[in-house]
Every structure is written in structure tokens, then in C-alpha cells.
XYZ file of C-alpha atoms in Angstrom:
474
model
C 40.425 -55.503 50.783
C 41.060 -53.729 53.889
C 43.517 -50.795 54.569
C 43.257 -47.145 52.906
C 41.571 -46.435 48.804
C 44.699 -44.725 47.850
C 46.441 -47.747 48.125
C 44.407 -50.520 48.715
C 45.842 -51.511 52.183
C 47.862 -55.109 52.150
C 47.675 -57.781 50.306
C 48.738 -57.521 46.771
C 49.613 -54.369 46.316
C 52.685 -54.528 48.997
C 53.717 -57.578 46.839
C 53.334 -55.959 43.339
C 55.237 -53.411 42.116
C 53.820 -50.860 38.969
C 55.764 -52.768 36.616
C 54.221 -55.946 37.636
C 50.734 -54.213 37.443
C 50.791 -53.105 34.630
C 52.072 -56.399 33.270
C 48.895 -57.643 34.637
C 46.924 -54.801 32.884
C 48.507 -55.658 29.469
C 47.415 -59.787 29.765
C 43.461 -58.022 29.994
C 41.688 -58.098 26.628
C 38.139 -57.348 27.355
C 37.603 -53.512 27.621
C 34.846 -53.961 30.053
C 37.571 -55.859 32.327
C 40.456 -52.765 32.023
C 37.978 -50.613 32.966
C 37.089 -52.936 36.443
C 40.733 -52.743 36.943
C 40.409 -49.199 37.552
C 37.630 -49.990 40.453
C 40.204 -51.422 42.520
C 42.003 -48.615 44.255
C 43.442 -45.093 43.340
C 46.886 -47.014 42.384
C 45.620 -49.203 39.753
C 43.234 -46.404 38.247
C 46.469 -44.427 38.206
C 48.027 -47.349 36.400
C 45.380 -47.873 34.155
C 45.149 -44.532 33.112
C 48.591 -43.881 32.156
C 48.243 -47.471 29.835
C 45.523 -46.290 27.893
C 46.158 -45.719 24.510
C 42.260 -44.900 23.079
C 39.752 -42.711 23.702
C 36.526 -41.673 22.700
C 35.186 -38.289 24.058
C 33.403 -35.577 23.305
C 35.352 -31.911 22.648
C 35.937 -28.581 24.890
C 39.748 -27.223 26.450
C 38.832 -27.681 30.018
C 37.894 -31.080 29.393
C 40.608 -31.933 27.034
C 43.246 -30.530 29.518
C 41.785 -33.207 32.398
C 42.042 -36.253 29.686
C 45.349 -35.480 28.869
C 46.519 -34.963 32.412
C 45.061 -38.048 33.196
C 46.028 -40.009 30.251
C 49.286 -39.644 29.406
C 50.359 -41.832 26.726
C 47.212 -41.884 24.660
C 48.027 -42.464 21.392
C 44.521 -42.349 20.059
C 41.811 -39.216 20.538
C 38.320 -39.522 18.627
C 36.141 -37.118 18.454
C 33.833 -37.675 15.812
C 30.332 -36.544 15.172
C 26.834 -38.064 13.356
C 23.777 -37.645 13.916
C 23.172 -39.675 17.317
C 26.378 -38.236 18.470
C 26.901 -34.680 18.803
C 27.539 -32.101 21.262
C 27.156 -27.820 21.825
C 29.027 -26.775 20.474
C 31.106 -29.427 18.725
C 34.929 -29.253 18.005
C 36.434 -25.777 17.457
C 39.789 -24.379 16.603
C 40.220 -23.879 20.291
C 40.003 -27.483 21.205
C 42.577 -28.038 18.420
C 44.869 -26.219 20.199
C 45.056 -27.835 23.341
C 45.233 -31.177 21.943
C 48.133 -29.950 20.013
C 49.486 -28.609 23.022
C 48.909 -31.361 25.555
C 48.650 -34.562 23.431
C 52.246 -34.544 21.672
C 52.620 -38.142 21.252
C 49.257 -38.666 19.444
C 49.557 -41.054 16.312
C 45.773 -40.522 15.518
C 43.170 -38.358 15.853
C 39.507 -38.621 14.081
C 37.392 -35.481 13.703
C 35.176 -37.070 11.248
C 32.257 -34.621 10.887
C 33.022 -32.182 13.090
C 31.486 -29.438 11.229
C 30.494 -27.247 13.587
C 27.302 -26.054 14.915
C 24.422 -25.990 12.389
C 20.893 -24.370 11.981
C 19.043 -27.320 13.535
C 21.311 -27.743 16.628
C 21.308 -24.209 17.466
C 17.728 -24.811 17.862
C 17.963 -27.683 19.933
C 20.352 -25.443 22.324
C 17.462 -22.898 22.376
C 15.491 -26.046 24.264
C 18.227 -27.214 26.459
C 19.973 -24.071 27.608
C 17.542 -21.029 26.768
C 14.325 -21.374 28.340
C 11.921 -21.848 25.661
C 8.439 -22.262 27.258
C 7.563 -25.562 26.514
C 4.693 -25.109 24.265
C 6.875 -23.594 22.062
C 9.497 -25.632 22.413
C 7.457 -29.192 21.415
C 5.127 -27.166 19.152
C 8.368 -26.270 16.793
C 9.212 -29.966 15.939
C 4.817 -31.351 16.229
C 4.371 -28.563 13.416
C 2.917 -30.479 9.956
C 5.931 -30.645 7.418
C 4.619 -27.873 5.193
C 4.630 -25.769 8.146
C 8.239 -26.974 9.917
C 10.491 -24.302 7.825
C 8.518 -21.247 8.849
C 7.925 -22.161 12.458
C 11.819 -23.446 13.342
C 12.798 -20.027 11.399
C 10.395 -18.013 13.862
C 11.603 -19.811 16.437
C 14.952 -19.005 15.288
C 14.764 -15.430 15.078
C 12.473 -15.026 18.309
C 15.424 -16.597 20.343
C 18.511 -15.305 18.725
C 19.531 -13.149 21.319
C 19.052 -15.504 24.487
C 21.094 -18.003 21.829
C 23.826 -14.851 21.357
C 23.586 -14.292 25.401
C 24.023 -17.645 26.174
C 27.337 -18.216 24.134
C 28.599 -15.320 25.586
C 28.757 -16.451 29.165
C 30.580 -19.914 27.442
C 32.957 -17.796 25.691
C 31.517 -19.481 22.408
C 30.652 -17.326 19.157
C 28.270 -19.597 18.107
C 28.533 -18.306 14.241
C 32.095 -19.927 14.555
C 31.658 -22.704 15.865
C 33.872 -25.241 14.091
C 37.237 -26.447 12.767
C 39.220 -23.632 10.198
C 42.531 -23.663 8.872
C 43.432 -22.028 11.741
C 42.797 -25.375 13.924
C 44.600 -27.325 11.419
C 47.926 -25.385 11.502
C 47.755 -26.185 15.645
C 47.919 -30.099 14.690
C 50.650 -29.136 12.047
C 53.255 -27.372 14.471
C 51.876 -29.247 17.626
C 51.576 -33.268 16.262
C 54.842 -34.211 14.671
C 54.358 -37.980 15.274
C 50.597 -37.983 14.010
C 49.892 -40.861 11.793
C 46.263 -40.967 10.861
C 43.882 -37.862 10.820
C 40.356 -38.115 9.748
C 38.805 -34.590 8.736
C 36.011 -36.127 6.340
C 33.408 -33.064 6.306
C 34.903 -29.950 8.198
C 33.973 -27.905 5.196
C 35.567 -24.753 6.142
C 39.381 -26.346 5.655
C 41.317 -25.540 2.597
C 44.597 -25.809 1.250
C 46.405 -23.725 3.931
C 44.971 -25.718 7.104
C 45.795 -29.322 5.665
C 49.085 -28.363 3.794
C 50.296 -27.164 7.682
C 49.537 -30.661 8.460
C 51.546 -32.025 5.480
C 54.333 -30.158 6.121
C 54.530 -30.605 10.299
C 53.764 -34.465 10.287
C 55.813 -36.367 7.984
C 55.067 -39.820 9.514
C 51.238 -39.526 8.146
C 50.351 -42.759 7.089
C 46.166 -42.320 6.709
C 44.615 -39.040 5.659
C 41.032 -38.058 4.808
C 39.215 -34.977 3.820
C 36.311 -36.144 2.189
C 33.708 -33.600 1.748
C 36.624 -30.645 2.140
C 34.907 -29.022 -1.095
C 38.299 -26.203 -1.003
C 40.728 -28.611 -1.251
C 42.856 -28.283 -4.713
C 46.048 -30.330 -6.253
C 48.184 -27.535 -4.141
C 47.342 -30.020 -1.246
C 48.327 -32.836 -3.319
C 51.693 -31.481 -3.983
C 52.106 -31.008 -0.414
C 51.392 -34.470 0.465
C 53.621 -35.929 -1.879
C 56.717 -33.471 -0.719
C 56.322 -34.361 2.630
C 54.654 -37.587 3.166
C 56.209 -39.955 1.407
C 54.948 -43.037 4.177
C 51.308 -42.133 3.197
C 49.115 -45.443 2.387
C 45.684 -44.606 2.970
C 43.881 -41.173 1.596
C 40.373 -40.472 1.431
C 39.177 -37.457 -1.163
C 35.756 -38.374 -1.841
C 33.836 -35.457 -3.366
C 36.861 -33.084 -3.573
C 35.671 -31.860 -7.203
C 38.442 -29.521 -7.486
C 41.137 -32.262 -8.011
C 42.623 -33.065 -11.495
C 44.548 -35.073 -13.357
C 47.976 -33.214 -13.242
C 47.253 -32.832 -9.332
C 46.900 -37.066 -8.480
C 49.933 -37.479 -10.916
C 52.441 -35.077 -8.660
C 51.145 -36.923 -5.444
C 52.195 -40.108 -6.535
C 55.223 -38.673 -7.461
C 56.171 -38.933 -3.926
C 53.415 -41.227 -2.428
C 54.756 -44.541 -4.042
C 52.983 -46.375 -0.930
C 49.758 -45.708 -1.342
C 47.069 -48.759 -0.820
C 44.095 -47.660 -0.185
C 43.088 -44.313 -2.140
C 39.065 -43.314 -2.536
C 38.229 -40.580 -5.222
C 34.437 -41.499 -5.408
C 32.601 -38.278 -6.792
C 36.410 -36.672 -8.014
C 34.380 -35.742 -11.160
C 37.386 -34.162 -13.114
C 39.928 -36.629 -12.655
C 40.096 -39.481 -15.957
C 42.619 -42.044 -17.588
C 45.386 -39.748 -17.318
C 45.334 -40.122 -13.245
C 44.584 -43.500 -13.069
C 47.205 -44.420 -15.540
C 50.034 -42.911 -13.298
C 48.668 -44.044 -9.963
C 48.388 -47.355 -11.575
C 52.405 -47.391 -12.574
C 53.120 -45.739 -9.388
C 51.270 -47.367 -6.905
C 51.531 -51.458 -7.760
C 50.505 -51.984 -4.292
C 47.374 -50.786 -4.428
C 44.995 -52.563 -2.496
C 42.138 -50.519 -2.882
C 40.817 -47.628 -5.539
C 37.329 -45.718 -5.283
C 36.234 -44.291 -8.260
C 32.238 -43.656 -8.078
C 30.644 -41.666 -10.512
C 34.200 -40.409 -11.687
C 32.812 -40.459 -15.219
C 35.514 -39.692 -17.486
C 36.978 -43.171 -16.524
C 37.213 -45.728 -19.466
C 39.054 -48.851 -20.309
C 42.648 -47.172 -20.134
C 42.259 -47.062 -16.834
C 40.862 -50.396 -16.192
C 43.708 -51.940 -18.517
C 46.581 -49.984 -16.558
C 45.276 -51.535 -12.898
C 45.440 -54.831 -14.431
C 48.851 -54.394 -15.893
C 50.381 -52.848 -12.720
C 48.260 -53.804 -9.545
C 47.585 -57.310 -9.410
C 47.522 -57.368 -5.744
C 44.017 -55.035 -5.944
C 41.340 -56.513 -3.793
C 38.480 -53.727 -4.016
C 37.454 -51.818 -6.823
C 34.602 -49.587 -6.827
C 33.912 -47.879 -10.953
C 30.245 -47.510 -10.587
C 28.679 -45.015 -12.930
C 32.081 -45.527 -14.829
C 30.023 -45.415 -18.018
C 32.714 -46.263 -20.595
C 34.335 -48.939 -18.985
C 33.475 -52.650 -21.371
C 33.792 -56.270 -21.339
C 37.125 -56.252 -22.807
C 39.318 -54.405 -19.999
C 37.227 -55.503 -17.250
C 38.245 -59.150 -18.574
C 42.102 -58.408 -18.325
C 41.655 -56.712 -14.892
C 39.817 -60.480 -13.906
C 42.883 -62.416 -15.419
C 45.368 -60.037 -13.695
C 43.932 -60.192 -10.397
C 41.774 -63.183 -10.356
C 44.085 -64.552 -6.796
C 43.208 -61.026 -5.095
C 40.061 -59.678 -6.295
C 37.354 -59.502 -3.212
C 35.111 -56.804 -4.021
C 33.750 -55.306 -7.631
C 31.170 -52.414 -7.775
C 30.400 -51.644 -11.216
C 26.511 -50.592 -11.420
C 25.771 -48.095 -13.732
C 28.710 -49.284 -16.223
C 25.894 -49.712 -19.410
C 28.805 -51.293 -21.695
C 28.978 -54.343 -19.360
C 27.585 -57.637 -20.471
C 27.815 -61.676 -19.834
C 30.788 -61.562 -21.934
C 32.694 -59.841 -18.802
C 30.757 -60.809 -15.900
C 31.255 -64.721 -17.318
C 35.398 -64.454 -17.423
C 34.953 -62.669 -13.732
C 32.928 -65.879 -12.197
C 35.086 -68.045 -13.825
C 38.657 -66.460 -12.857
C 37.988 -64.616 -9.614
C 37.000 -67.299 -6.902
C 37.956 -64.633 -4.040
C 35.106 -62.714 -4.948
C 33.001 -61.711 -2.274
C 30.879 -58.736 -3.482
C 29.424 -57.899 -6.704
C 27.439 -54.996 -7.622
C 25.937 -54.934 -11.047
C 23.133 -52.910 -10.517
C 21.573 -51.685 -13.745
C 23.853 -53.493 -15.888
C 20.726 -53.957 -18.412
C 22.458 -56.025 -20.809
C 23.646 -58.853 -18.236
C 21.303 -62.098 -18.476
C 21.205 -65.673 -17.570
C 24.053 -66.644 -19.788
C 26.239 -64.647 -17.321
C 25.878 -67.678 -14.692
C 26.252 -70.347 -17.459
C 29.227 -71.555 -16.454
C 28.602 -71.865 -12.906
C 27.408 -75.266 -11.221
C 28.287 -77.117 -7.745
C 30.858 -78.571 -8.708
C 33.574 -78.155 -6.518
C 36.240 -76.218 -8.666
C 33.072 -74.179 -9.916
C 31.875 -73.077 -6.309
C 32.379 -69.277 -5.413
C 33.304 -67.479 -2.313
C 30.303 -65.028 -3.427
C 28.533 -63.467 -0.071
C 26.998 -60.244 -1.736
C 25.471 -59.860 -4.994
C 23.349 -56.955 -6.512
C 21.849 -57.612 -9.588
C 18.932 -54.852 -9.157
C 17.280 -53.016 -11.896
C 18.971 -55.941 -14.731
C 15.884 -56.534 -16.440
C 17.290 -59.915 -18.320
C 17.630 -61.439 -15.435
C 15.179 -64.614 -14.493
C 14.990 -67.119 -11.753
C 17.032 -69.361 -14.058
C 19.939 -67.365 -13.549
C 19.505 -66.875 -9.653
C 18.856 -71.036 -9.526
C 22.720 -71.625 -11.385
C 23.961 -68.820 -8.764
C 22.732 -70.737 -5.987
C 24.217 -73.683 -7.230
C 27.752 -72.221 -6.950
C 26.869 -69.968 -3.750
C 26.549 -71.561 -0.730
C 27.456 -68.576 1.302
C 25.618 -66.167 -0.130
C 24.429 -63.472 2.439
C 22.535 -60.832 0.512
C 20.970 -60.898 -2.784
C 19.367 -57.557 -4.178
C 16.855 -58.574 -7.050
C 14.849 -55.333 -6.798
C 13.124 -53.710 -10.047
C 14.029 -57.080 -11.543
C 10.680 -58.310 -13.438
C 11.022 -61.484 -13.581
C 12.698 -62.405 -10.329
C 9.749 -61.991 -7.914
C 9.459 -63.556 -4.273
C 6.169 -65.449 -5.817
C 8.169 -66.880 -8.519
C 11.185 -67.766 -6.671
C 8.958 -69.527 -4.196
C 7.131 -71.569 -7.446
C 10.292 -72.061 -8.698
C 11.371 -73.914 -5.219
C 14.240 -71.625 -4.898
C 16.327 -72.762 -1.597
C 18.638 -69.924 -0.015
C 21.227 -70.682 1.858
C 20.263 -70.141 5.330
C 20.357 -66.419 6.919
C 20.331 -65.151 2.995
C 18.625 -61.778 2.817
C 17.113 -61.649 -0.418
C 16.074 -57.677 -0.975
C 12.497 -58.080 -3.331
C 11.159 -54.670 -3.086
C 13.561 -52.618 -1.158
C 12.598 -53.448 2.691
C 16.000 -54.211 3.548
C 18.625 -52.057 4.408
C 21.699 -52.369 2.234
C 25.015 -53.955 3.471
C 27.881 -50.857 4.192
C 29.934 -52.511 1.714
C 27.182 -51.102 -1.281
C 26.904 -47.731 0.013
């Protein structure tokens, strides 16, 4: 294609206007092809940038301003961090102020795990920017385990002046490189169209900053604050009063929440479909019963290690939430067979994922009922349910009306299950993809081979913990 790179010369550019080119771009589905679209000429790059809706990027005020200028119709911005994807100094309040000022149409902001600079990241900064000699740099990381902590501390103390000097040159405070309530206040006042916010494990956040988001973002549909340990019932009250369209709420590990706070929450948020209360150890049957009554459209409820939960909660779910698809009650040791049978009967056409490991009162009685009624069940975890035996599988068979859709099953630490029970299971589960039989003394690889068990093609059997667990079991 001859002519100027600015407009691409003649040919297609002289025939098609911007609207026609945008229509062509919208027809392109593959992300790599969309990127290639912008390589044709500057005009196509400008159009491609203006139509981009989603972006994963690193933080930094200068970069964010450039992103805002180029991608002026951006709707989703992902700045989440992880061990494999982190950067100095991480996301800060300054970045959030730029986002609030520059991305007024943003509907989704992902700040998952943006918890600021850590001790070990400080040491990484030393090696990258502070001119530490190679012997010290690599020596610190090759020290034997018992001397690692002392070596790292010594290195950090020796190089602290260099760290502070470098951070001052960058205009950053290394001791305060994290997201705080100040940044959340900016988000609440600057992004009124925000519908989804994930600040999981941003550990400095409190009710004050997050309540500003609730008050300023009335159309919020999804909020994740897992690991924000300072969150209390005050936030739930503000969400209830301001975010009536909320459908998804993640509160994992927020241990200050109580039954009262959750009861107030659902007075205003009756559209909740997905609720994560894993490790919220202060909630009990009162909260779950209130949630069940108010949120009949609930699809997912996670209650891992909520040890105060008992049969009353499960019975309320069975009565009001008949479309429940995922229920996690691992560690809820007061839950018994009778309530689980009621749940199986009520949610037989919807239940797909049921995790009840360490529910010590669960036995063959409820499990046989679940297998018989819940034909759409795909994931089941009864690990450490020591009363479960081969009898739980006795109603299964290879007849069409008895086949299951089960794909993932964990029966680890169930000492009464034998190869005979697994054989019955396999007759009914042709699509099984993962089976965990760790610490089942009667179900070993040798015994399964001797019994001639035929597992479905591609099925992974975890005999000794050598296989990674599926994400759904984590």
C-alpha cells in the first residue's frame, strides 16, 4: 500500500469512512487480529484505540494519562497483581486519582492483590535499581534456608539509604506504596458509572474508603473485598442503602462481619446472585436464613469454615433458593444428613457444585440421596467425611436414568470407601475428569489395577497428592 503512513495513501482508505472501518473492526473477533488491525496505518491505529473497551496494564500516573488519551472509550481496566505479575511501586493512591479523573466512563476496575510494596519486593528493587554488587545480590538469594532471613535483613538494612534515595528520585514514598482509603474516595467521587470493583487483599482499606465507593457508585453490580480485614458491618449498611443493583459480593476473610450486618445488607440488596462468605467465622444461621429469604435468586453461596453454620441455614436455602447452583459448606461440622436431603430435593434441577468436606455428620444417607436426585451435579467434595462408605454408591449403575454428569469428585480421607465403591461410581460417571482418593487406605493405585478398574479417558486420579487440584476445589 503506497502513500503516506498517516492515512495509508489511496485504496481502501479513500473508499471507507471511519464508521465503515469501525464496522469492520467490530466483526473481528480474535484479539490478535484486532491488534494487527492497528498496524496498517496511523488512521487504523487511532480507530482501533478509540474502540478498545478492555485493557490490562501496569500502573503509574504518567502511563495512565497516556492510556486515557489513547483509549478514550475504555470500559474495563485491569491492574491486578500477583507473584508472577508485579511491578514497583505497585498501584498507589496517586494512580487511582488519575483513573478517577481520566476514565469517567469506566465500568470495571480490577485492583486484585494490589497491596503495595513488600519487604521482598524492596530487596528486588535493590538489585534492579540501587547498584548492589553482583556478589551480594546473588549471594542473598543463594543462602541456605536457615540463613536466608538474616542475610536478607542484613542486605536490606545496609542498602536502606539507597532505597530511600531512589524512591525520592521517583517521587514515591516506598513505605506508603499501596492503596488506601484516599484512593477509594477518589474512585467513589470520580467514577459514577462503575459497575464492578475488585480490591481483594488491598489490606489497608477500611469502611471509610469503601463506603465512599458505595455512596458514589450507585450502579455497582459486583464488589470484591476479600482479605480486607478492617471491613465491618458499617460497609454492609452503606452498600444496602446505596447499591440496590448489587449481584455479586465477595467478603472472604472479613472476620468482623456479623449476622446483624448481613441481615441489613439484604434488606437493600435483594438481587444478590453470588455471595462469598468463606472464612467469615462470626456469622451463623441467623444471617444465612435472612439471606435465603431475601435473595431467592441466589446462585452461589460460599461458607467455607463458617463453623457456626448448621442445619437451619441449609433448610432455609432449601426453602427459598431453589435455583442454587454452587454451595460450599466445607468445615461446617454441624450440618447433618436431614438438611442436605431437603436441599437435594429442592435444588435437584440446578445444583452443580457441592463442597462439604469436613462435614463430619454427613453419611451415606444424604450422599445416596444427592446422587439419586441431583443429576446435573458436576463437582462433589466429601473429603474427610469419615462416615461415608461404599453404600453411598449402591444406587448407581450404568442404566441411562442412573448416569451422573459428575466431572470432579474428592473422597480423600474417607477410610471406609473401597475399590468396590469406586467401581460402582465409574459405571455411572462416564465423564469423570478428576478423582481424589488420597489417604483412602483401601483405594490405592495397586488395588485399582488389580481390580481392573477402567477410568474414563483423560481422567486424572490423585492417589498420593502428586497432581494439582482443579481450581474449583481450592
